[in-house]
Structure formats: C-alpha cells, structure tokens
C-alpha positions as a LaTeX table, in Angstrom:
\begin{tabular}{lrrr}
\hline
Residue & $x$ (\AA) & $y$ (\AA) & $z$ (\AA) \\
\hline
Met1 & 10.33 & 1.08 & $-30.66$ \\
Gly2 & 9.30 & 3.90 & $-28.52$ \\
Ser3 & 6.03 & 4.29 & $-30.29$ \\
Ala4 & 5.38 & 0.53 & $-29.69$ \\
Val5 & 6.31 & 0.55 & $-26.02$ \\
Glu6 & 3.90 & 3.71 & $-25.49$ \\
Thr7 & 1.05 & 1.97 & $-27.60$ \\
Leu8 & 1.50 & $-1.09$ & $-25.40$ \\
Cys9 & 1.55 & 1.07 & $-22.21$ \\
Gly10 & $-1.77$ & 2.93 & $-23.21$ \\
Gln11 & $-3.50$ & $-0.20$ & $-24.23$ \\
Ala12 & $-2.61$ & $-1.68$ & $-20.81$ \\
Ser13 & $-3.89$ & 1.21 & $-18.80$ \\
Leu14 & $-7.03$ & 1.41 & $-20.96$ \\
Val15 & $-7.64$ & $-2.36$ & $-20.01$ \\
Leu16 & $-6.82$ & $-1.81$ & $-16.41$ \\
Ser17 & $-9.04$ & 1.00 & $-16.20$ \\
Phe18 & $-11.87$ & $-0.81$ & $-17.87$ \\
Ser19 & $-11.69$ & $-3.77$ & $-15.69$ \\
Trp20 & $-11.83$ & $-1.52$ & $-12.71$ \\
Trp21 & $-15.41$ & $-0.15$ & $-14.10$ \\
Ile22 & $-16.45$ & $-3.86$ & $-14.87$ \\
Val23 & $-16.03$ & $-4.53$ & $-10.89$ \\
Val24 & $-17.92$ & $-1.30$ & $-10.20$ \\
Val25 & $-20.77$ & $-2.05$ & $-12.32$ \\
Ala26 & $-21.00$ & $-5.54$ & $-11.24$ \\
Gln27 & $-21.22$ & $-4.69$ & $-7.63$ \\
Phe28 & $-23.90$ & $-1.99$ & $-8.33$ \\
Ile29 & $-25.94$ & $-4.83$ & $-10.33$ \\
Tyr30 & $-25.77$ & $-7.00$ & $-7.30$ \\
Ile31 & $-26.79$ & $-4.40$ & $-5.13$ \\
Leu32 & $-29.88$ & $-3.67$ & $-7.16$ \\
Arg33 & $-30.73$ & $-7.30$ & $-7.85$ \\
Ser34 & $-29.43$ & $-9.26$ & $-4.58$ \\
Glu35 & $-32.13$ & $-10.16$ & $-1.99$ \\
Arg36 & $-29.62$ & $-9.64$ & 0.76 \\
Cys37 & $-29.30$ & $-5.96$ & $-0.12$ \\
Lys38 & $-33.01$ & $-5.14$ & 0.00 \\
Ala39 & $-32.86$ & $-4.14$ & 3.75 \\
Thr40 & $-29.90$ & $-1.70$ & 3.17 \\
Trp41 & $-30.49$ & $-0.33$ & $-0.28$ \\
Thr42 & $-33.81$ & 1.62 & $-0.83$ \\
Gly43 & $-32.74$ & 3.84 & $-3.86$ \\
Phe44 & $-31.00$ & 7.17 & $-4.34$ \\
Arg45 & $-31.76$ & 9.99 & $-1.73$ \\
Arg46 & $-30.83$ & 13.68 & $-1.54$ \\
Glu47 & $-28.95$ & 12.62 & 1.79 \\
Ala48 & $-26.49$ & 10.69 & $-0.23$ \\
Phe49 & $-25.15$ & 13.66 & $-1.95$ \\
Ser50 & $-24.84$ & 15.89 & 1.58 \\
Gly51 & $-21.36$ & 16.39 & 2.52 \\
Leu52 & $-20.08$ & 15.93 & $-1.12$ \\
Trp53 & $-17.60$ & 18.86 & $-1.05$ \\
Gln54 & $-15.94$ & 17.29 & 2.23 \\
Phe55 & $-15.52$ & 13.75 & 0.20 \\
Val56 & $-14.10$ & 15.43 & $-2.53$ \\
Lys57 & $-11.35$ & 17.28 & $-0.38$ \\
Leu58 & $-10.73$ & 13.92 & 1.14 \\
Ser59 & $-10.44$ & 12.00 & $-2.10$ \\
Ala60 & $-8.23$ & 14.77 & $-3.38$ \\
Ala61 & $-5.75$ & 14.32 & $-0.42$ \\
Ser62 & $-5.89$ & 10.74 & $-0.59$ \\
Ala63 & $-5.01$ & 10.65 & $-4.34$ \\
Val64 & $-2.05$ & 13.02 & $-3.66$ \\
Met65 & $-0.81$ & 10.62 & $-1.11$ \\
Leu66 & $-1.37$ & 7.53 & $-3.45$ \\
Cys67 & 0.55 & 9.42 & $-6.11$ \\
Leu68 & 3.51 & 10.16 & $-4.12$ \\
Glu69 & 3.58 & 6.61 & $-2.71$ \\
Asn70 & 3.66 & 5.12 & $-6.03$ \\
Trp71 & 5.67 & 7.64 & $-7.87$ \\
Tyr72 & 8.92 & 7.63 & $-5.65$ \\
Phe73 & 9.83 & 4.43 & $-7.40$ \\
Gln74 & 9.89 & 6.30 & $-10.81$ \\
Ile75 & 11.51 & 9.18 & $-9.25$ \\
Leu76 & 14.51 & 7.18 & $-8.16$ \\
Val77 & 14.99 & 5.51 & $-11.25$ \\
Leu78 & 15.13 & 8.97 & $-13.04$ \\
Leu79 & 17.65 & 10.26 & $-10.38$ \\
Ala80 & 19.65 & 7.08 & $-10.87$ \\
Gly81 & 19.85 & 7.78 & $-14.60$ \\
Leu82 & 21.42 & 11.22 & $-13.90$ \\
Leu83 & 24.41 & 9.60 & $-12.08$ \\
Lys84 & 28.01 & 9.43 & $-13.44$ \\
Asn85 & 27.48 & 5.73 & $-14.12$ \\
Pro86 & 23.93 & 5.49 & $-14.79$ \\
Glu87 & 23.95 & 1.52 & $-15.72$ \\
Leu88 & 25.35 & 0.45 & $-12.85$ \\
Ala89 & 23.25 & 2.84 & $-10.72$ \\
Leu90 & 20.26 & 1.48 & $-12.22$ \\
Asp91 & 21.11 & $-1.99$ & $-12.39$ \\
Ser92 & 21.71 & $-1.60$ & $-8.34$ \\
Ile93 & 18.80 & 0.13 & $-7.55$ \\
Ser94 & 16.42 & $-2.30$ & $-9.59$ \\
Val95 & 17.86 & $-4.97$ & $-7.36$ \\
Cys96 & 17.29 & $-3.05$ & $-4.24$ \\
Met97 & 13.58 & $-2.29$ & $-5.45$ \\
Ser98 & 12.85 & $-6.01$ & $-6.33$ \\
Val99 & 14.13 & $-7.02$ & $-2.75$ \\
Asn100 & 11.81 & $-4.24$ & $-1.04$ \\
Gly101 & 8.91 & $-5.24$ & $-3.22$ \\
Leu102 & 9.14 & $-8.71$ & $-2.08$ \\
Met103 & 9.45 & $-7.72$ & 1.56 \\
Phe104 & 6.54 & $-5.34$ & 0.89 \\
Met105 & 4.25 & $-8.28$ & 0.43 \\
Val106 & 4.37 & $-9.30$ & 3.97 \\
Ser107 & 3.34 & $-5.61$ & 5.13 \\
Met108 & 0.21 & $-5.86$ & 2.74 \\
Val109 & $-0.58$ & $-9.33$ & 4.32 \\
Phe110 & $-0.73$ & $-7.68$ & 7.58 \\
Asn111 & $-2.61$ & $-4.71$ & 6.40 \\
Ala112 & $-5.08$ & $-7.08$ & 5.01 \\
Ala113 & $-5.60$ & $-8.87$ & 8.37 \\
Ala114 & $-5.70$ & $-5.83$ & 10.33 \\
Ser115 & $-8.46$ & $-4.53$ & 7.95 \\
Val116 & $-10.62$ & $-7.75$ & 8.45 \\
Arg117 & $-9.88$ & $-7.91$ & 12.27 \\
Val118 & $-10.55$ & $-4.33$ & 12.99 \\
Ser119 & $-13.68$ & $-4.22$ & 10.93 \\
Asn120 & $-15.06$ & $-7.12$ & 12.72 \\
Glu121 & $-14.53$ & $-5.43$ & 16.03 \\
Leu122 & $-15.92$ & $-2.14$ & 15.05 \\
Gly123 & $-18.93$ & $-4.10$ & 13.39 \\
Ala124 & $-19.61$ & $-5.76$ & 16.76 \\
Ala125 & $-19.21$ & $-2.38$ & 18.58 \\
His126 & $-15.96$ & $-2.97$ & 20.42 \\
Pro127 & $-14.00$ & 0.12 & 19.79 \\
Lys128 & $-11.36$ & $-0.62$ & 22.51 \\
Ser129 & $-10.74$ & $-4.09$ & 21.06 \\
Ala130 & $-10.40$ & $-2.62$ & 17.59 \\
Ala131 & $-7.86$ & $-0.13$ & 19.03 \\
Phe132 & $-5.83$ & $-2.70$ & 20.74 \\
Ser133 & $-6.02$ & $-4.86$ & 17.52 \\
Val134 & $-4.34$ & $-1.96$ & 15.54 \\
Phe135 & $-1.41$ & $-1.33$ & 18.14 \\
Val136 & $-0.74$ & $-5.02$ & 17.99 \\
Val137 & $-0.47$ & $-5.42$ & 14.28 \\
Thr138 & 1.49 & $-2.37$ & 14.06 \\
Phe139 & 4.03 & $-3.71$ & 16.55 \\
Ile140 & 4.25 & $-7.19$ & 14.90 \\
Ser141 & 4.85 & $-5.40$ & 11.44 \\
Phe142 & 7.41 & $-3.52$ & 13.06 \\
Leu143 & 9.21 & $-6.33$ & 14.29 \\
Ile144 & 8.75 & $-8.36$ & 11.25 \\
Ala145 & 10.25 & $-5.45$ & 9.37 \\
Val146 & 13.38 & $-5.40$ & 11.64 \\
Val147 & 13.94 & $-9.08$ & 11.03 \\
Glu148 & 13.67 & $-8.48$ & 7.33 \\
Ala149 & 16.36 & $-5.63$ & 7.72 \\
Ile150 & 18.68 & $-7.86$ & 9.60 \\
Ile151 & 18.26 & $-10.65$ & 6.73 \\
Val152 & 19.02 & $-8.19$ & 4.15 \\
Leu153 & 22.26 & $-6.74$ & 6.24 \\
Cys154 & 23.40 & $-10.29$ & 6.90 \\
Leu155 & 23.02 & $-11.26$ & 3.14 \\
Arg156 & 24.16 & $-8.10$ & 1.69 \\
Asn157 & 27.11 & $-9.58$ & $-0.10$ \\
Val158 & 25.03 & $-12.36$ & $-1.84$ \\
Ile159 & 21.54 & $-11.05$ & $-1.72$ \\
Ser160 & 22.11 & $-9.64$ & $-5.47$ \\
Tyr161 & 23.27 & $-12.85$ & $-6.98$ \\
Ala162 & 19.46 & $-13.82$ & $-6.96$ \\
Phe163 & 19.01 & $-11.49$ & $-9.65$ \\
Thr164 & 22.35 & $-10.86$ & $-11.50$ \\
Glu165 & 25.78 & $-12.50$ & $-11.88$ \\
Gly166 & 27.71 & $-9.20$ & $-12.15$ \\
Glu167 & 30.12 & $-8.68$ & $-9.36$ \\
Thr168 & 30.24 & $-5.09$ & $-9.71$ \\
Val169 & 26.39 & $-4.63$ & $-9.08$ \\
Ala170 & 26.79 & $-6.95$ & $-6.37$ \\
Asn171 & 29.37 & $-4.73$ & $-4.65$ \\
Ala172 & 27.07 & $-1.84$ & $-5.52$ \\
Val173 & 24.06 & $-3.49$ & $-3.89$ \\
Ser174 & 26.22 & $-4.35$ & $-0.74$ \\
Asp175 & 26.83 & $-0.85$ & $-0.19$ \\
Leu176 & 23.24 & 0.28 & $-0.62$ \\
Cys177 & 21.85 & $-2.60$ & 1.79 \\
Pro178 & 22.29 & $-0.39$ & 5.01 \\
Phe179 & 19.70 & 2.35 & 3.39 \\
Leu180 & 17.63 & $-0.69$ & 2.02 \\
Ala181 & 17.48 & $-1.95$ & 5.73 \\
Val182 & 16.04 & 1.55 & 6.93 \\
Thr183 & 13.84 & 1.90 & 3.90 \\
Leu184 & 12.40 & $-1.71$ & 4.71 \\
Ile185 & 11.85 & $-0.66$ & 8.35 \\
Leu186 & 10.19 & 2.46 & 7.34 \\
Ser187 & 7.84 & 0.77 & 4.79 \\
Gly188 & 6.86 & $-1.91$ & 6.74 \\
Val189 & 5.82 & 0.55 & 9.69 \\
Gln190 & 4.34 & 3.50 & 7.61 \\
His191 & 1.75 & 1.39 & 5.90 \\
Ser192 & 0.26 & $-0.10$ & 9.15 \\
Val193 & 0.75 & 3.42 & 10.91 \\
Ile194 & $-1.79$ & 4.85 & 7.71 \\
Trp195 & $-4.08$ & 1.97 & 8.12 \\
Cys196 & $-3.91$ & 2.31 & 12.12 \\
Cys197 & $-4.77$ & 6.19 & 11.64 \\
Cys198 & $-7.88$ & 5.41 & 9.78 \\
Trp199 & $-9.01$ & 2.61 & 11.88 \\
Leu200 & $-8.11$ & 4.59 & 15.31 \\
Trp201 & $-10.35$ & 7.38 & 13.83 \\
Met202 & $-13.18$ & 5.02 & 13.29 \\
Ala203 & $-12.74$ & 3.72 & 16.81 \\
Gly204 & $-12.63$ & 7.06 & 18.23 \\
Val205 & $-15.59$ & 7.98 & 16.58 \\
Cys206 & $-17.52$ & 4.60 & 17.88 \\
Cys207 & $-16.31$ & 5.50 & 21.31 \\
Leu208 & $-17.83$ & 8.73 & 21.19 \\
Arg209 & $-21.02$ & 7.39 & 19.79 \\
Glu210 & $-20.89$ & 4.91 & 22.68 \\
Cys211 & $-20.27$ & 7.51 & 25.41 \\
Arg212 & $-23.49$ & 9.49 & 24.15 \\
Val213 & $-25.78$ & 6.49 & 24.39 \\
\hline
\end{tabular}
C-alpha cells in the first residue's frame, strides 16, 4: 500500500511539473511567433543576464517563504499525530484545515483583484493611486477575515457536522474554533500584506522615477 501511494504521488508530482513546463514553453513560443511581441522582444542580450546573482538571492528567499507557507499544514498534521489521542486530533485538525482552506479562497480572490488593479495603476504611471488601492484591499481583506472569524465562532458547535457526524470530533473542533478564528484573521491579512509589500515597493520605485523626471 505504501509503495503504491508513493508511486502515485511521484507520478502526480511529475505530471504537475511537466504541465508547468508546457506553459513556459508555450509562452516562449508565443513571444517568438506573435506579431504583438515584436516591439518588445528583440532577442537575447548580454544585459538580460546582468544582476543574475541578486535575482538568485531573491528567488531563494522567496522559495523559503513559499516552503514555510505550504509546509506548516503538513507540520501541523505530524505534530497532531504525536498527541495522546492522535485519531481525534487528526480528525479535528483536518476539519479546521478544511474550513481554513475554504475561507482562504476569499483572500486569494482579493489578491488577484489587487494584482490587476495595482498593475493597471502602475502601468498608467499613477503610483499614488496604486498605493491607495493596496491599502484599500488590505483593509477590506481584514474586515472580511474578521467577519469570517465571527461566523466560525458563532457556528463553532455545528460547523464540524458539515464534514463529520462524530460528536466527539465536534466537541474537539468547538474547542479549536477560537484558535481557528485567529488563524483566519492572520491568514486573511498576511497574504494581503505580502502582496502590499511587493506592490508598495514597486509604487515607491515609480514615485522616485517620477520625481527624478
């Protein structure tokens, strides 16, 4: 059974990596062949490889951040398995993680909206409007995260029945709901803050360039 699961996971990972490379190759071919990209793509130059070491350091830091962001779910599962009643702990934490994942989709929507909005403002040379958009998105994301946390706290005694019928698991999830509510608020804000830091940095660069001009 274990070898079958390992084989399946390995094949899924290989297919996922292969699909990403298909996207990269397709975009590269489109840039080379498209009439719209002739004015922006003139071929490889030596300047394209300048600052490569700085890019590597930034990529390494970003990779570490993404690994920590994605691995903490697995770390929680491993730690839950070390408790006195691992079955109950894993059941309750899986319910909380499912609720957190559903609520997290709302933050992802605002991240996408912020990306499009701020990109348009920066492209139009409006750095102040871009910075204002960032703060608005962060504030709205915080308010929605607070509303989600309140809903979870109000439904703490019944929310687990959407995933399981066990009363013991429901009681355990009810005890974890205050921590889940705090996690929802932090998760809703942190992703907006991460995107805000990136976009504000770009807005600051645009402001400096505009002042120099």
